[in-house]
mmCIF file of N, CA and C in Angstrom:
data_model
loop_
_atom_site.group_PDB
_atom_site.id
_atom_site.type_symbol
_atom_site.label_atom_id
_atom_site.label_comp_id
_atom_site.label_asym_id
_atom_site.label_seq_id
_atom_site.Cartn_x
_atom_site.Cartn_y
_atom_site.Cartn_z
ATOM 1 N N UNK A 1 101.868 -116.475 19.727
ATOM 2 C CA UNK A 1 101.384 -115.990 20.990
ATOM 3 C C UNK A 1 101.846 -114.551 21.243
ATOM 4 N N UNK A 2 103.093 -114.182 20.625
ATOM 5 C CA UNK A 2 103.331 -112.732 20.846
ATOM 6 C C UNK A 2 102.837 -111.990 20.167
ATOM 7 N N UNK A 3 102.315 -112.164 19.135
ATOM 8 C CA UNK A 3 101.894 -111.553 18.437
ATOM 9 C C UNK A 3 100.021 -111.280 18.635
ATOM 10 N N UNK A 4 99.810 -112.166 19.677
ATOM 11 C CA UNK A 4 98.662 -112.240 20.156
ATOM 12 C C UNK A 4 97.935 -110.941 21.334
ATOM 13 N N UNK A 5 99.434 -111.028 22.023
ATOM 14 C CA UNK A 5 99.629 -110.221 23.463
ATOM 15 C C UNK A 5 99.434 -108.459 22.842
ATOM 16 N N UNK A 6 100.710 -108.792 21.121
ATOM 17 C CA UNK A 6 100.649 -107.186 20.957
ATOM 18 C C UNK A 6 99.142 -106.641 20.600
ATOM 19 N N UNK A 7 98.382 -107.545 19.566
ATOM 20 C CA UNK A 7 97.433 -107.202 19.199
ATOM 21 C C UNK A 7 96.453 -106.785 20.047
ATOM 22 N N UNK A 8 96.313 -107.255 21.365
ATOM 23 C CA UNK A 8 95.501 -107.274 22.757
ATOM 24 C C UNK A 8 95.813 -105.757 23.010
ATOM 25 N N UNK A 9 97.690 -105.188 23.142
ATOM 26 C CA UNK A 9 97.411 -104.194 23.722
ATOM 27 C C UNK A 9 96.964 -102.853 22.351
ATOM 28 N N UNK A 10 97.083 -103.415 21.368
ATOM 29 C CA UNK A 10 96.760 -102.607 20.426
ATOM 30 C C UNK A 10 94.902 -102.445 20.571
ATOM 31 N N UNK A 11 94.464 -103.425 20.629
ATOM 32 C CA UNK A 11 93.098 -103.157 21.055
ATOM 33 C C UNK A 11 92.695 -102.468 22.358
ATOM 34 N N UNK A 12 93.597 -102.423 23.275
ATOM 35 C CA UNK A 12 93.078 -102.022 24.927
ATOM 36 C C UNK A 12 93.193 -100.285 24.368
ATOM 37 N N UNK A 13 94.683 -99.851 23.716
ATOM 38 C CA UNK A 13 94.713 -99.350 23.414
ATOM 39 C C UNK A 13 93.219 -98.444 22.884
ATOM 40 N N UNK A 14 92.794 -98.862 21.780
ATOM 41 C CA UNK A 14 91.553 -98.166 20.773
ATOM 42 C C UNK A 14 90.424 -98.377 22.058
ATOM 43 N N UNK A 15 90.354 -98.747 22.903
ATOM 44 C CA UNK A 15 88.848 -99.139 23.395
ATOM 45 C C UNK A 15 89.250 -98.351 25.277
ATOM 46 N N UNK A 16 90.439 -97.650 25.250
ATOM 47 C CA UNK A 16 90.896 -96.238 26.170
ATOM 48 C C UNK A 16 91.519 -97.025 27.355
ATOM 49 N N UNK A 17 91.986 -98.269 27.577
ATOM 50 C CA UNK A 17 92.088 -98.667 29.049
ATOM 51 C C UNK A 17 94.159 -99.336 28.367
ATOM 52 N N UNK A 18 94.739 -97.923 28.673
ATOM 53 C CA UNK A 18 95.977 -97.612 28.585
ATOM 54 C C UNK A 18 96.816 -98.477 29.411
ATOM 55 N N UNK A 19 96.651 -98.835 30.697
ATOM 56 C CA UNK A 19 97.078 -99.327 31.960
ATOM 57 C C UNK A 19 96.978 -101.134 30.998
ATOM 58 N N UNK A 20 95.682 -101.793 30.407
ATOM 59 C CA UNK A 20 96.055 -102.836 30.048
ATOM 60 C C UNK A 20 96.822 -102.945 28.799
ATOM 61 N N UNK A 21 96.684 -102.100 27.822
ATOM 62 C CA UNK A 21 97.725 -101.845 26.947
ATOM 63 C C UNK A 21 98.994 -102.079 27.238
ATOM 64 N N UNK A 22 99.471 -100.935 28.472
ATOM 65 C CA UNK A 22 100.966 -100.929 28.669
ATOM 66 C C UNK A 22 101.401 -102.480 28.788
ATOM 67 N N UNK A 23 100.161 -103.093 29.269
ATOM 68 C CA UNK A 23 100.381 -104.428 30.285
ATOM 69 C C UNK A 23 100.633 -105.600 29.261
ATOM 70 N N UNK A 24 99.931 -105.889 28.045
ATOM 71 C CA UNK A 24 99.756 -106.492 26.688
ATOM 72 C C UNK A 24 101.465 -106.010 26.214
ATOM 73 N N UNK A 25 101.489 -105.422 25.886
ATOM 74 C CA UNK A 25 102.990 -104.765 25.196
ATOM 75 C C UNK A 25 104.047 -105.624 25.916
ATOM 76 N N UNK A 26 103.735 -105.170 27.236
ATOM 77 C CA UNK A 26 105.112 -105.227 28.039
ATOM 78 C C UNK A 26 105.333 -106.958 28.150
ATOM 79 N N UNK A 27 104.111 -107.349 27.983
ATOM 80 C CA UNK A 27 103.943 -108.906 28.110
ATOM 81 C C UNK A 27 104.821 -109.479 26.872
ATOM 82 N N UNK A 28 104.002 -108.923 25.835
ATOM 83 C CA UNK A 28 104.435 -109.582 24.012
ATOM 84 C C UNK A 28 106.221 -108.957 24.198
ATOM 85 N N UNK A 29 106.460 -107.964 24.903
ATOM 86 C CA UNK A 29 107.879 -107.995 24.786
ATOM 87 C C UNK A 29 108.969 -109.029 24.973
ATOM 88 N N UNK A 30 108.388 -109.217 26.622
ATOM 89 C CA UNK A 30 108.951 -110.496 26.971
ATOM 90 C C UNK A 30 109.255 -111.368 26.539
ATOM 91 N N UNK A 31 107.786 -112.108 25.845
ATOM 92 C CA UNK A 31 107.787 -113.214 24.890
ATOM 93 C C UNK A 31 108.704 -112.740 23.760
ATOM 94 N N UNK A 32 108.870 -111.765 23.274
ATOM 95 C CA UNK A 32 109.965 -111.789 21.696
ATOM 96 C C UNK A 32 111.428 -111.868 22.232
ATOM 97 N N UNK A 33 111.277 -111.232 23.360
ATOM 98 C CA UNK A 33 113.020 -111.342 23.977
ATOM 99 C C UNK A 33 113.361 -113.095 23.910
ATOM 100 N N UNK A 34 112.309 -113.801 24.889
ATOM 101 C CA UNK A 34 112.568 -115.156 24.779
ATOM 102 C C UNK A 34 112.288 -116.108 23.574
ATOM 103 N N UNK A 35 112.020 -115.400 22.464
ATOM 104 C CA UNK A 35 111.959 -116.292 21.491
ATOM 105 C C UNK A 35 113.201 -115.542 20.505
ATOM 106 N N UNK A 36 114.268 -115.025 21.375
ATOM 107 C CA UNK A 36 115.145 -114.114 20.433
ATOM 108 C C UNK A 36 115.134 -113.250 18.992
ATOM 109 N N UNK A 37 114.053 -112.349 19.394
ATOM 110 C CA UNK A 37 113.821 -111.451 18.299
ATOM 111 C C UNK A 37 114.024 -109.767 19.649
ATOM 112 N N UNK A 38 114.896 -109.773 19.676
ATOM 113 C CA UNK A 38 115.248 -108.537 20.875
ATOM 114 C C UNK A 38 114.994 -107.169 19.935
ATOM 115 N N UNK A 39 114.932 -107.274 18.841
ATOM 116 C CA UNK A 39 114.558 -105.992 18.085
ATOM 117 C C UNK A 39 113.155 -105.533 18.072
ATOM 118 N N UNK A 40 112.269 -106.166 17.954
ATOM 119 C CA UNK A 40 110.622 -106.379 17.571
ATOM 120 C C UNK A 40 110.639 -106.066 19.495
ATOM 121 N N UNK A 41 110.944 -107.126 20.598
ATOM 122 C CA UNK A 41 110.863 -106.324 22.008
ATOM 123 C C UNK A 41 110.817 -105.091 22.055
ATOM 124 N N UNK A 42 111.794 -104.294 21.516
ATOM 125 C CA UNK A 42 112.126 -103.493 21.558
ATOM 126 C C UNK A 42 110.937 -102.176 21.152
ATOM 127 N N UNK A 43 110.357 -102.849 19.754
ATOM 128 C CA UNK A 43 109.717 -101.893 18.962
ATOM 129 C C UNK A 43 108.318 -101.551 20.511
ATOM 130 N N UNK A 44 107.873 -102.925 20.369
ATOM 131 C CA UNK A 44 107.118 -102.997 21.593
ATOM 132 C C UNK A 44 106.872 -102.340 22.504
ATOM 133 N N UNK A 45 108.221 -102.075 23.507
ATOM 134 C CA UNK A 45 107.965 -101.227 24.492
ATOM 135 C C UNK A 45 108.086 -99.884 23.836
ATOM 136 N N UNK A 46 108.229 -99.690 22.719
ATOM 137 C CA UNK A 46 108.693 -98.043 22.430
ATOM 138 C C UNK A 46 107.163 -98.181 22.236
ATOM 139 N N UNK A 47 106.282 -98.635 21.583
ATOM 140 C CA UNK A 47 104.578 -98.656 21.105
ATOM 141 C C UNK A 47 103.841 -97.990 22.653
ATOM 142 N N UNK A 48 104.292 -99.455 23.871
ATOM 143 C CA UNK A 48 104.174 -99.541 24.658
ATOM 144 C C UNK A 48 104.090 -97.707 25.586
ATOM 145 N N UNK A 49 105.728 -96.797 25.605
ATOM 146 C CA UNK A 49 105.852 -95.888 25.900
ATOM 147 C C UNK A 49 104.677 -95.083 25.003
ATOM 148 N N UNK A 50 104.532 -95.088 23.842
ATOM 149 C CA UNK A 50 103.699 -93.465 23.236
ATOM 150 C C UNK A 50 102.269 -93.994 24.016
ATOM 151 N N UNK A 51 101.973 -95.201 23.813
ATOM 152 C CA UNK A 51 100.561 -95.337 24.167
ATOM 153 C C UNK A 51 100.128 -94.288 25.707
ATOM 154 N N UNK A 52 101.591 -94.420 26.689
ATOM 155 C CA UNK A 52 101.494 -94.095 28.072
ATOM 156 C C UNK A 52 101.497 -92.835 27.957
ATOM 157 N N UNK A 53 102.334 -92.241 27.283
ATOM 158 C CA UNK A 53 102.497 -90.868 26.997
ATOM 159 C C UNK A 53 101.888 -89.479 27.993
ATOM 160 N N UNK A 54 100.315 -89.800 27.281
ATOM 161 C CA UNK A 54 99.474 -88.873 27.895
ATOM 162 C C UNK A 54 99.088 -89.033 28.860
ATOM 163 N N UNK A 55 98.942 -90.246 29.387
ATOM 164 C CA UNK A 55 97.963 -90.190 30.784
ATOM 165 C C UNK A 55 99.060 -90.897 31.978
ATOM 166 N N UNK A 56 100.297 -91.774 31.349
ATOM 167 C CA UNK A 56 101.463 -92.460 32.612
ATOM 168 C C UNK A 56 102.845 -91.854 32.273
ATOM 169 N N UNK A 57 103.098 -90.629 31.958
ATOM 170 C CA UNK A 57 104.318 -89.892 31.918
ATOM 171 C C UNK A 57 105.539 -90.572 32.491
ATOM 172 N N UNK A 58 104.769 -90.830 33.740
ATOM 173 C CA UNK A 58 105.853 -91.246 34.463
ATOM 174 C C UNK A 58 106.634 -93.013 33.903
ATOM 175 N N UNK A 59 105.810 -93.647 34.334
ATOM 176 C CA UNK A 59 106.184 -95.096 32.842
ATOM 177 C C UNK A 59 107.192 -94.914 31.725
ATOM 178 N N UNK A 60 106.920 -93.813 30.740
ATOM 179 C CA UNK A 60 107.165 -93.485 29.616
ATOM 180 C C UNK A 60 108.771 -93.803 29.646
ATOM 181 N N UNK A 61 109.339 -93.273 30.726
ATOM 182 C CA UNK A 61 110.921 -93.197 31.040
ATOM 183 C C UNK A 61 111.299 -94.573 31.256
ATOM 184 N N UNK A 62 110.822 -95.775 32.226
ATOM 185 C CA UNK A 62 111.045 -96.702 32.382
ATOM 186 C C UNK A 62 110.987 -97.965 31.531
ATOM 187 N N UNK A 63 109.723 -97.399 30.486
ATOM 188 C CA UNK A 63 109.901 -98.728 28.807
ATOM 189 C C UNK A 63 110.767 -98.082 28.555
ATOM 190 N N UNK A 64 111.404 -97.256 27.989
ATOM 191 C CA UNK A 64 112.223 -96.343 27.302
ATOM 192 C C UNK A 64 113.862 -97.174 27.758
ATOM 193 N N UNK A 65 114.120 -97.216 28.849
ATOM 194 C CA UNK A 65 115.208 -97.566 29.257
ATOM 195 C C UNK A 65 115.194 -99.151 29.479
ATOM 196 N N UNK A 66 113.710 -99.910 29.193
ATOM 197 C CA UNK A 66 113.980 -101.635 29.306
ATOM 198 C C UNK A 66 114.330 -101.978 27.644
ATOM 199 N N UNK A 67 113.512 -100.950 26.749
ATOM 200 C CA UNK A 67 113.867 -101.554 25.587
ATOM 201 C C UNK A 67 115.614 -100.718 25.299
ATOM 202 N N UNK A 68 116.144 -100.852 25.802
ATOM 203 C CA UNK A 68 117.579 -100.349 25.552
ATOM 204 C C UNK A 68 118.448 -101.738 26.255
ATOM 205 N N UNK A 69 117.871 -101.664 27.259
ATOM 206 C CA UNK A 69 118.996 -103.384 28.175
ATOM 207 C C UNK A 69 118.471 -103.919 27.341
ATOM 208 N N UNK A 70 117.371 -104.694 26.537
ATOM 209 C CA UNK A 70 117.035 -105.759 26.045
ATOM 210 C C UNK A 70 117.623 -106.106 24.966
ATOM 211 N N UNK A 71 118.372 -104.790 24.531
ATOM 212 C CA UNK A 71 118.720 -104.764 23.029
ATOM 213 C C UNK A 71 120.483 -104.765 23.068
#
């Protein structure tokens, strides 16, 4: 299933709707934290941050600093 969520935001991603991307990521993170893989979370929200980059700057700072507590 997490691996389901990432693929989702990897697609929202390619098809321009960034906002559900961030949303897919941040989801599949969750799920890896609770299935104790806190590293792969991690990778996640960092995916999560570049995707935001250009258009949610502001975001960018806040994955940045969840995949750090998670880890």
């Amino acid at each position: 299933m997490c691996r389901s969520y990432e693929q989702a935001g990897l697609i929202s991603k390619e098809a321009g709707d960034l906002d559900a991307a961030v949303g897919f990521m941040e989801r599949a993170s969750f799920m890896f934290q609770e299935h104790g893989t806190p590293d792969t979370a991690a990778l996640c929200l960092e995916k999560a941050a570049k995707y935001a980059f250009p258009v949610l700057a502001h975001l960018k700072t806040s994955l940045y600093s969840e995949s750090f507590i998670s880890i």
